[in-house]
Coordinates of C-alpha atoms in Angstrom, one line a residue:
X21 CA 39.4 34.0 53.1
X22 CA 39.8 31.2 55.7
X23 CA 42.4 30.0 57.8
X24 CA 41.4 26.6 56.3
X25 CA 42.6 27.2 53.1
X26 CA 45.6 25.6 51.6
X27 CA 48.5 28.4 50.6
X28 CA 47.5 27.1 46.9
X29 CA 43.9 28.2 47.7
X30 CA 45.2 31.5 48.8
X31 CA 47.3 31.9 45.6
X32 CA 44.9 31.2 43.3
X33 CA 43.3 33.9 40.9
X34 CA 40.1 32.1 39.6
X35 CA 39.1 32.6 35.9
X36 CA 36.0 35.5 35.3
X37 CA 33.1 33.5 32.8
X38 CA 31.6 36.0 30.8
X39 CA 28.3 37.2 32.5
X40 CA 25.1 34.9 32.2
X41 CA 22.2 37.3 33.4
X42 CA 18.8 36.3 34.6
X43 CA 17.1 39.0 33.4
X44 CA 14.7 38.9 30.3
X45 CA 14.5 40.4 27.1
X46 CA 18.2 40.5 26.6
X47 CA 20.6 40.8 23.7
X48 CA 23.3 38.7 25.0
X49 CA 26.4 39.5 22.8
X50 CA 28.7 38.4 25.4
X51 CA 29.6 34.4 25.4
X52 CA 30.1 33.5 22.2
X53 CA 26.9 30.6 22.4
X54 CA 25.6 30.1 19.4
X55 CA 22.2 31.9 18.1
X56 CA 20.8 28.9 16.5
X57 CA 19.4 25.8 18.3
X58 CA 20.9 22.6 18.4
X59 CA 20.3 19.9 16.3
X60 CA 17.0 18.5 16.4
X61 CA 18.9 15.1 16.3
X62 CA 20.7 15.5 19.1
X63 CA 17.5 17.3 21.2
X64 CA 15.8 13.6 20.4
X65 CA 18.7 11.8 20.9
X66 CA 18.7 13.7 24.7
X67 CA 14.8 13.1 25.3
X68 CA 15.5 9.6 24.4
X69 CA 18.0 9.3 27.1
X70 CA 15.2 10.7 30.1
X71 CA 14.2 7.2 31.4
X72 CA 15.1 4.1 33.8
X73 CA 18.6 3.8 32.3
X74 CA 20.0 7.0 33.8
X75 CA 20.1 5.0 37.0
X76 CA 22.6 3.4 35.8
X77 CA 26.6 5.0 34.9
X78 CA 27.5 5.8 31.8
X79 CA 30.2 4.5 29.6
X80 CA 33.4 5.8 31.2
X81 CA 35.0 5.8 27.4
X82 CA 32.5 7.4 26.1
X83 CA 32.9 4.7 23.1
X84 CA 30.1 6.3 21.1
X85 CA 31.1 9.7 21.1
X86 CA 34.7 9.1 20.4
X87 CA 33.8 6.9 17.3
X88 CA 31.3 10.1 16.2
X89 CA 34.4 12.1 16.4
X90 CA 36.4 10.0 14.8
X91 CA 33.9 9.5 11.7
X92 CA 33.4 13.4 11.4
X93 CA 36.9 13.5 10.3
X94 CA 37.8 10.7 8.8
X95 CA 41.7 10.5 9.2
X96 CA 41.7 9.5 12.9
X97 CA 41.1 6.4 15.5
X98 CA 39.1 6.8 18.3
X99 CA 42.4 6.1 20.1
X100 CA 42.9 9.4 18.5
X101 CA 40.2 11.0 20.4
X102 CA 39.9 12.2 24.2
X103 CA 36.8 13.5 25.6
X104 CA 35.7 15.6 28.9
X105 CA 33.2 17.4 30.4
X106 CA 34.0 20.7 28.3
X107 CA 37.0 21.8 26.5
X108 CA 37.8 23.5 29.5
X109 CA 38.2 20.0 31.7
X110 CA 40.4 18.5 28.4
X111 CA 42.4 21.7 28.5
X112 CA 42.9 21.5 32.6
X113 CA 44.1 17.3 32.0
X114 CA 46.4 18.8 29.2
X115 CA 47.9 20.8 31.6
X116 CA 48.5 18.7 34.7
X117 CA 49.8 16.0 32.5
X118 CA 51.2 17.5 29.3
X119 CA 52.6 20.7 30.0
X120 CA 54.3 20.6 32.5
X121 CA 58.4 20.8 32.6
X122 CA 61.1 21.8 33.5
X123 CA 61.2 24.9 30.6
X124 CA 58.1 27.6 30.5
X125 CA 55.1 26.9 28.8
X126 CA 54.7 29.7 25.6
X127 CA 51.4 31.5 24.9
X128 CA 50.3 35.0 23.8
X129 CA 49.7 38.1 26.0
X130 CA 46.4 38.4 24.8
X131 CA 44.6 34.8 24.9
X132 CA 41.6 32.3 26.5
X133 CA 42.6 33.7 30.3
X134 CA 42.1 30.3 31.6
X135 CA 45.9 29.5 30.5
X136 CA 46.8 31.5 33.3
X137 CA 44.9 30.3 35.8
X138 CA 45.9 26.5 35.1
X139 CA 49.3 27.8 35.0
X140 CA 48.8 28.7 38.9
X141 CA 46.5 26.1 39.6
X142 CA 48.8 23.1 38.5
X143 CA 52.6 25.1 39.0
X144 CA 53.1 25.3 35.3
X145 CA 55.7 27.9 34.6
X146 CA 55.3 30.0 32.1
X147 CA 56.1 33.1 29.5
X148 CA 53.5 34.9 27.9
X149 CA 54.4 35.9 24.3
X150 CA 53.3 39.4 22.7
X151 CA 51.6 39.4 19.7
X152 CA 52.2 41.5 16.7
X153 CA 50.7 45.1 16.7
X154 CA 48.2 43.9 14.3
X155 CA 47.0 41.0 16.8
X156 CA 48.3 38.8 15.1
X157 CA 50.5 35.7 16.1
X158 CA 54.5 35.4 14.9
X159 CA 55.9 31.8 14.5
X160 CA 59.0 33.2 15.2
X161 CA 58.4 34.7 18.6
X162 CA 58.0 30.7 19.2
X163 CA 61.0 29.1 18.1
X164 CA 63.2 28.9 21.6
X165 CA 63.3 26.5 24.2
X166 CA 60.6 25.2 25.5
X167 CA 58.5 23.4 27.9
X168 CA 55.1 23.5 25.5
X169 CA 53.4 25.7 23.3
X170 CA 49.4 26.2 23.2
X171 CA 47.4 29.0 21.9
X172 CA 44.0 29.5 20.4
X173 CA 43.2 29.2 16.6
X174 CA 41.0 31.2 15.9
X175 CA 42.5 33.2 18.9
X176 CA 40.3 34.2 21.7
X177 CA 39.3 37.3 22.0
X178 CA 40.7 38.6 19.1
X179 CA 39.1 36.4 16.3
X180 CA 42.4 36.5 13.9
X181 CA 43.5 33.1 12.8
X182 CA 47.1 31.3 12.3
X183 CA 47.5 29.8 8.7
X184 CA 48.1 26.1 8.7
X185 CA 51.3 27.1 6.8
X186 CA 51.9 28.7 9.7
X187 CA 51.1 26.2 12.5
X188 CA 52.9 23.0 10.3
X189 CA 56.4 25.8 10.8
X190 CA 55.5 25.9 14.4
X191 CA 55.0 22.2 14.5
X192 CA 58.9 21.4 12.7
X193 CA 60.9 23.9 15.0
X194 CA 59.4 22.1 18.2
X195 CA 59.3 18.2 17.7
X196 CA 60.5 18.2 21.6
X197 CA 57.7 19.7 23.0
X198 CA 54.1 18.9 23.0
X199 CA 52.0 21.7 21.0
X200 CA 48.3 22.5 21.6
X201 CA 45.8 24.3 19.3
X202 CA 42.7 25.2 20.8
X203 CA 40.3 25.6 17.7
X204 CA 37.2 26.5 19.9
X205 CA 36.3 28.5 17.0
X206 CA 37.5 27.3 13.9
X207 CA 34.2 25.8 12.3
X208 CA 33.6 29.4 11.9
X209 CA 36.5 30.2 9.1
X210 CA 39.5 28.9 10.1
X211 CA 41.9 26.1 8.8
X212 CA 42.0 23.1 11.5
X213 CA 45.5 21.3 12.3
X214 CA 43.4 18.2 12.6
X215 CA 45.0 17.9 8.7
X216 CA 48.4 17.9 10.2
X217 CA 48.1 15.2 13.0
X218 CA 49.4 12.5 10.7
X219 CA 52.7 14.3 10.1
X220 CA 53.0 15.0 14.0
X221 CA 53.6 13.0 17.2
X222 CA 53.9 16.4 19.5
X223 CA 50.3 17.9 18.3
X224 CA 47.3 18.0 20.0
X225 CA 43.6 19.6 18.6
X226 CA 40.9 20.4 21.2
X227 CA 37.5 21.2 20.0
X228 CA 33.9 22.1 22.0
X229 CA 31.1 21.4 20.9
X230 CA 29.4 24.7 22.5
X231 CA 30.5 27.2 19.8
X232 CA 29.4 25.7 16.6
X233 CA 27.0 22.6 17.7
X234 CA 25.3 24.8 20.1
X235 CA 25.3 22.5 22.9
X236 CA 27.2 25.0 25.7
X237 CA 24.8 23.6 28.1
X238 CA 25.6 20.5 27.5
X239 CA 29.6 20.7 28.7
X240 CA 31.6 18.5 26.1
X241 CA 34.5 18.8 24.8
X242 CA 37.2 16.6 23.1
X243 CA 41.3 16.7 22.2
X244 CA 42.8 15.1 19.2
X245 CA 46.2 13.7 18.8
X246 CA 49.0 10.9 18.4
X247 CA 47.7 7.6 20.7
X248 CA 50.2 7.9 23.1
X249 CA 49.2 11.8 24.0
X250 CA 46.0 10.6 24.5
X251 CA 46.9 7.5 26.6
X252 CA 48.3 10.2 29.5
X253 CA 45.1 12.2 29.3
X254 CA 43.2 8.6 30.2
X255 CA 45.7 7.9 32.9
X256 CA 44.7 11.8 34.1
X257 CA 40.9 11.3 33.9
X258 CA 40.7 8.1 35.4
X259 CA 42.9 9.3 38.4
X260 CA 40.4 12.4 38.9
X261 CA 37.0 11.3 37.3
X262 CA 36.6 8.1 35.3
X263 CA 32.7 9.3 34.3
X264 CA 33.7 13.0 33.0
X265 CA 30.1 12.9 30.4
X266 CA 26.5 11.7 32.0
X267 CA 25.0 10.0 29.5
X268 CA 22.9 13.0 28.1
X269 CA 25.9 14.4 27.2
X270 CA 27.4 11.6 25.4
X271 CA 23.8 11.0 23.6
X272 CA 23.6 14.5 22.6
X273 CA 26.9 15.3 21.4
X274 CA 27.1 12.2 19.2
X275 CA 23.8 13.0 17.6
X276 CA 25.1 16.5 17.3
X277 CA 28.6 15.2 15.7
X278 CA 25.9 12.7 13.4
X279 CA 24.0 16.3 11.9
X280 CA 26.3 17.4 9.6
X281 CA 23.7 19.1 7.5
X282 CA 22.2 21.4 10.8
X283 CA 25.8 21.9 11.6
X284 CA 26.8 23.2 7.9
X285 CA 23.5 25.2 7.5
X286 CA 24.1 26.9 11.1
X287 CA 27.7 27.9 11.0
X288 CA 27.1 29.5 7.3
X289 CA 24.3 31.4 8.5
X290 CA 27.1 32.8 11.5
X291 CA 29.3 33.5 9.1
X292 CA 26.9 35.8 6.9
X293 CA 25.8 37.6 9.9
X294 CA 29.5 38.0 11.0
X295 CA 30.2 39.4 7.5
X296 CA 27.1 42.0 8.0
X297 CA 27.5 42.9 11.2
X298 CA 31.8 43.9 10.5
X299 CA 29.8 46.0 7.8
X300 CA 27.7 47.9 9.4
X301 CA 30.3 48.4 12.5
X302 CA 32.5 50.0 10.0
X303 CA 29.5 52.1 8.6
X304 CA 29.4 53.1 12.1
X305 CA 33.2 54.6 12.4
X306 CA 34.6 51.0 14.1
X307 CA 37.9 49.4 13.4
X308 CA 37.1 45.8 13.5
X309 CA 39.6 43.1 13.2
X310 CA 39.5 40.0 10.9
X311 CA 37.6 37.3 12.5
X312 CA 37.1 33.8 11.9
X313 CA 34.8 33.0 14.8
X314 CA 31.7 33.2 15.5
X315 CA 32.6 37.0 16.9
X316 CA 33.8 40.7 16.6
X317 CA 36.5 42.2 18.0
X318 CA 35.9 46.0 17.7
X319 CA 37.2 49.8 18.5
X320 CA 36.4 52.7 18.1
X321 CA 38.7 55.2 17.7
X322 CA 36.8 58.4 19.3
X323 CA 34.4 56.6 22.0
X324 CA 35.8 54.7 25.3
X325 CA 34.9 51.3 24.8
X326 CA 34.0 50.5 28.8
X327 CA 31.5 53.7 28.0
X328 CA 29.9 52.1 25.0
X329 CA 29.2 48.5 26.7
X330 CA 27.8 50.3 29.9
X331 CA 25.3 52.9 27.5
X332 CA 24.4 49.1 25.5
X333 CA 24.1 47.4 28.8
X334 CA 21.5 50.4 29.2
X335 CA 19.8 49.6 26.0
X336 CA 19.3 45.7 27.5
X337 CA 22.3 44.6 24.8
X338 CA 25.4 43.1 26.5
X339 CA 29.0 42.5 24.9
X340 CA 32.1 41.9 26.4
X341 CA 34.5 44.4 27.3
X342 CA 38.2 43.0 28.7
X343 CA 40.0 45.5 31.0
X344 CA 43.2 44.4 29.8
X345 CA 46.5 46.4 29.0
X346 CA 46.5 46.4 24.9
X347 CA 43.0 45.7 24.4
X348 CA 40.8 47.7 26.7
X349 CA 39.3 49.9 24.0
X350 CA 38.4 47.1 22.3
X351 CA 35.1 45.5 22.5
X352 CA 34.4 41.9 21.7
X353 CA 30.5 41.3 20.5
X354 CA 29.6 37.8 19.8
X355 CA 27.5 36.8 16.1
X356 CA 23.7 36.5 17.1
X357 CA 20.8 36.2 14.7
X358 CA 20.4 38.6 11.8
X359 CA 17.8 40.3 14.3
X360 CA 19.8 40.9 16.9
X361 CA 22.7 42.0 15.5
X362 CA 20.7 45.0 13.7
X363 CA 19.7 45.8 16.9
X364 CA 22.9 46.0 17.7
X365 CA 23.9 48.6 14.9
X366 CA 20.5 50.7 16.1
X367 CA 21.8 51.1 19.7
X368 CA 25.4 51.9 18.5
X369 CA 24.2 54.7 15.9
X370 CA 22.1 56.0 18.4
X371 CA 24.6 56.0 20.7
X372 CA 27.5 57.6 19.2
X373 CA 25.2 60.0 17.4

């Protein structure tokens, strides 16, 4: 506290990133980064960048990147495309400049907690929306006035996706309002809007390239949507930072968007282990959700949950436990290799006995 701070400073309840430990011989089950590498493209595409031109700025349009992006789908412009320094900056431009109104912004009760915290941070009003008893998210729930919807597909931290069915019903019963999809995890089984972008002025994709290009380090992210959406994120980014990627970033992640083999062979080898690993939890007495990301949400239904991640955390294997109304017997564990997810199952068995 300080009598220098602004009464917005003093206001503020800061997001909590999931734990990142300096201590060795870990299984870290907590972040959701990805077990596998990244692509050996974009690793030589980074080393290639180490040299007399990083003395120089990059490209403040990223022009590159955006056309990788672009060329990975297919259906888009690189007009269509907006990038930043993680999903998390897009996400914070979206909304200053997008979400904001006079009516509340809607998203579920049980989400990515940074909506919140932008909320606060930029004055958005807003109305969190329950989900379903099953987890899961009603269209429904969504069809009243307005100032913006977003919400995360695969949803964060429960894994369960929204049809596209789903999302295109969403998309007709609020044409007045812009409506964001955060698929952060949807190379991992989900069904991305990016399909429906053509058939809607008012939608906006964002995407990371930590989850399923395992670049987290790396800090890129992107949004997707109608030209003029993407125009007011520009006039956002170039009134806070014009050069949001260095240009390791933007060499890396276009390589990484270039690899479409690494990227298919990795994310099929997550979803195997996912498959295995909601096995053998349910072996093991658990009631685990349906997932479509590269993680686990999981209960069990005799053993405290903030008990089980402290007696893991014991056993040098970390998960993420959320002490939050609804959820707080539930603990999520993210996908790691084969390995360490039987490690995983070992500790629990021994654990519960």
């Amino acid at each position: 506290m300080s009598r220098y701070w602004s009464p917005l400073v003093h206001s503020l309840t800061p997001y909590v990133p999931g734990e990142q430990p300096k201590l060795s011989n870990l299984v870290k089950l907590n972040t959701n980064e990805n077990p596998y590498g990244p692509s050996p493209r974009a690793l030589e595409a980074l080393r290639g960048e180490v040299g007399d031109a990083l003395r120089l700025y990059p490209d403040p349009e990223s022009s590159r990147l955006k056309q990788a992006v672009a060329s990975f789908f297919g259906n888009i412009e690189s007009r269509n495309v907006f990038v930043g320094n993680g999903s998390d900056e897009v996400l914070a431009h979206v909304f200053n400049g997008l979400l904001k109104h006079e009516q509340p912004l809607l998203f579920p009760d049980i989400t990515y907690s940074f909506y919140p915290v932008y909320c606060g941070l930029y004055d958005v009003a807003f109305e969190a929306i329950p989900l379903a008893d099953d987890f899961s998210l009603r269209v429904d729930d969504y069809l009243r006035p307005n100032g913006g919807i977003i919400f995360p597909n695969p949803n964060a931290p429960t894994g369960r996706t929204l049809p596209l069915t789903e999302i295109d019903r969403l998309l007709a019963a609020n044409m007045d309002s812009v409506v964001v999809v955060d698929e952060a995890y949807v190379d991992f089984g989900g069904e991305s809007a990016v399909a429906l972008l053509g058939k809607y002025p008012n939608l906006l994709v964002v995407h990371t390239l930590s989850k399923s290009r395992s670049l987290a380090g790396l800090r890129v992210g992107y949004a997707i949507g109608h030209a003029d959406l993407i125009a007011g994120l520009e006039r956002i980014k170039n009134s806070f930072n014009s050069y949001p990627l260095d240009r390791l970033a933007i060499a890396g992640a276009t390589a990484a968007l270039e690899d479409r083999e690494w990227f298919e062979r990795t994310r099929r080898a997550v979803i195997k282990s996912r498959i295995a690993l909601d096995a053998g939890m349910q072996k093991l007495g658990f009631e685990v959700l349906p997932s479509a990301a590269n993680f686990i949400f999981a209960r069990h239904p005799q053993r405290d949950a903030g008990e089980l991640a402290k007696a893991l955390r014991e056993r040098s294997i970390i998960v993420r436990h959320f002490k939050q109304p609804r959820i707080e017997q539930f603990l999520r564990i993210s996908i790691g290799t084969d390995e360490q997810c039987e490690t995983l199952l070992t500790a629990l068995k021994a654990i519960l006995g």
